[in-house]
C-alpha cells in the first residue's frame, strides 16, 4: 500500500476544501447540488473522465444530506 504524503495531502486539501465537504445546512447542500449539476453538464456520462469520481462523491454527500434532512413526500 502506498505511503500517504501528509504535506502533499495538506496542499491538495487547501484547494479542494471549498468544493468537497459534508454539507451541514441548506446553503452548503445547495452549493454541492450546483457543483454536481455543473460537472454533469461538463462531463455527462463519461466514466473515464478524471472528474467522474468527484461526481460520484458529490452524489453520495448530497444523498446523505437528503436522507437526513429532507422529508419524504
One Martini backbone bead per residue (centre of mass of N, CA, C, O) as a GRO file, in nm:
protein
   73
    1UNK     BB    1   0.098   0.035   0.022
    2UNK     BB    2   0.085   0.356  -0.002
    3UNK     BB    3   0.221   0.641   0.099
    4UNK     BB    4   0.126   0.923   0.276
    5UNK     BB    5   0.156   1.260   0.196
    6UNK     BB    6   0.074   1.505   0.404
    7UNK     BB    7   0.166   1.764   0.257
    8UNK     BB    8   0.024   1.707  -0.013
    9UNK     BB    9  -0.254   1.678   0.113
   10UNK     BB   10  -0.273   1.961   0.234
   11UNK     BB   11  -0.249   2.114  -0.034
   12UNK     BB   12  -0.491   1.986  -0.176
   13UNK     BB   13  -0.708   2.056   0.040
   14UNK     BB   14  -0.693   2.363   0.013
   15UNK     BB   15  -0.831   2.342  -0.278
   16UNK     BB   16  -1.092   2.143  -0.201
   17UNK     BB   17  -1.264   2.247   0.058
   18UNK     BB   18  -1.471   2.431  -0.118
   19UNK     BB   19  -1.600   2.151  -0.282
   20UNK     BB   20  -1.532   1.933  -0.037
   21UNK     BB   21  -1.809   1.856   0.171
   22UNK     BB   22  -2.008   1.845   0.446
   23UNK     BB   23  -2.325   1.917   0.473
   24UNK     BB   24  -2.493   2.137   0.731
   25UNK     BB   25  -2.676   2.295   0.521
   26UNK     BB   26  -2.862   2.431   0.274
   27UNK     BB   27  -2.637   2.595   0.139
   28UNK     BB   28  -2.430   2.365   0.109
   29UNK     BB   29  -2.610   2.179  -0.047
   30UNK     BB   30  -2.652   2.371  -0.291
   31UNK     BB   31  -2.356   2.381  -0.373
   32UNK     BB   32  -2.334   2.080  -0.447
   33UNK     BB   33  -2.556   2.074  -0.660
   34UNK     BB   34  -2.423   2.276  -0.852
   35UNK     BB   35  -2.161   2.123  -0.893
   36UNK     BB   36  -2.290   1.867  -1.008
   37UNK     BB   37  -2.436   1.998  -1.246
   38UNK     BB   38  -2.179   2.105  -1.382
   39UNK     BB   39  -2.044   1.830  -1.422
   40UNK     BB   40  -2.265   1.700  -1.590
   41UNK     BB   41  -2.250   1.909  -1.820
   42UNK     BB   42  -1.945   1.852  -1.886
   43UNK     BB   43  -1.930   1.501  -1.868
   44UNK     BB   44  -2.161   1.329  -1.800
   45UNK     BB   45  -2.116   0.973  -1.877
   46UNK     BB   46  -1.801   0.989  -1.848
   47UNK     BB   47  -1.615   0.754  -1.670
   48UNK     BB   48  -1.314   0.854  -1.778
   49UNK     BB   49  -1.322   1.095  -1.631
   50UNK     BB   50  -1.142   1.242  -1.375
   51UNK     BB   51  -1.433   1.360  -1.240
   52UNK     BB   52  -1.624   1.116  -1.183
   53UNK     BB   53  -1.562   1.065  -0.878
   54UNK     BB   54  -1.661   1.339  -0.782
   55UNK     BB   55  -1.951   1.298  -0.862
   56UNK     BB   56  -1.998   1.057  -0.675
   57UNK     BB   57  -1.934   1.197  -0.409
   58UNK     BB   58  -2.145   1.421  -0.429
   59UNK     BB   59  -2.387   1.230  -0.446
   60UNK     BB   60  -2.348   1.110  -0.163
   61UNK     BB   61  -2.364   1.373   0.001
   62UNK     BB   62  -2.648   1.450  -0.097
   63UNK     BB   63  -2.800   1.196  -0.013
   64UNK     BB   64  -2.736   1.211   0.289
   65UNK     BB   65  -2.870   1.480   0.340
   66UNK     BB   66  -3.154   1.405   0.242
   67UNK     BB   67  -3.202   1.168   0.443
   68UNK     BB   68  -3.167   1.368   0.705
   69UNK     BB   69  -3.337   1.660   0.588
   70UNK     BB   70  -3.556   1.539   0.384
   71UNK     BB   71  -3.867   1.500   0.344
   72UNK     BB   72  -4.092   1.291   0.251
   73UNK     BB   73  -4.364   1.280   0.021
   0.00000   0.00000   0.00000
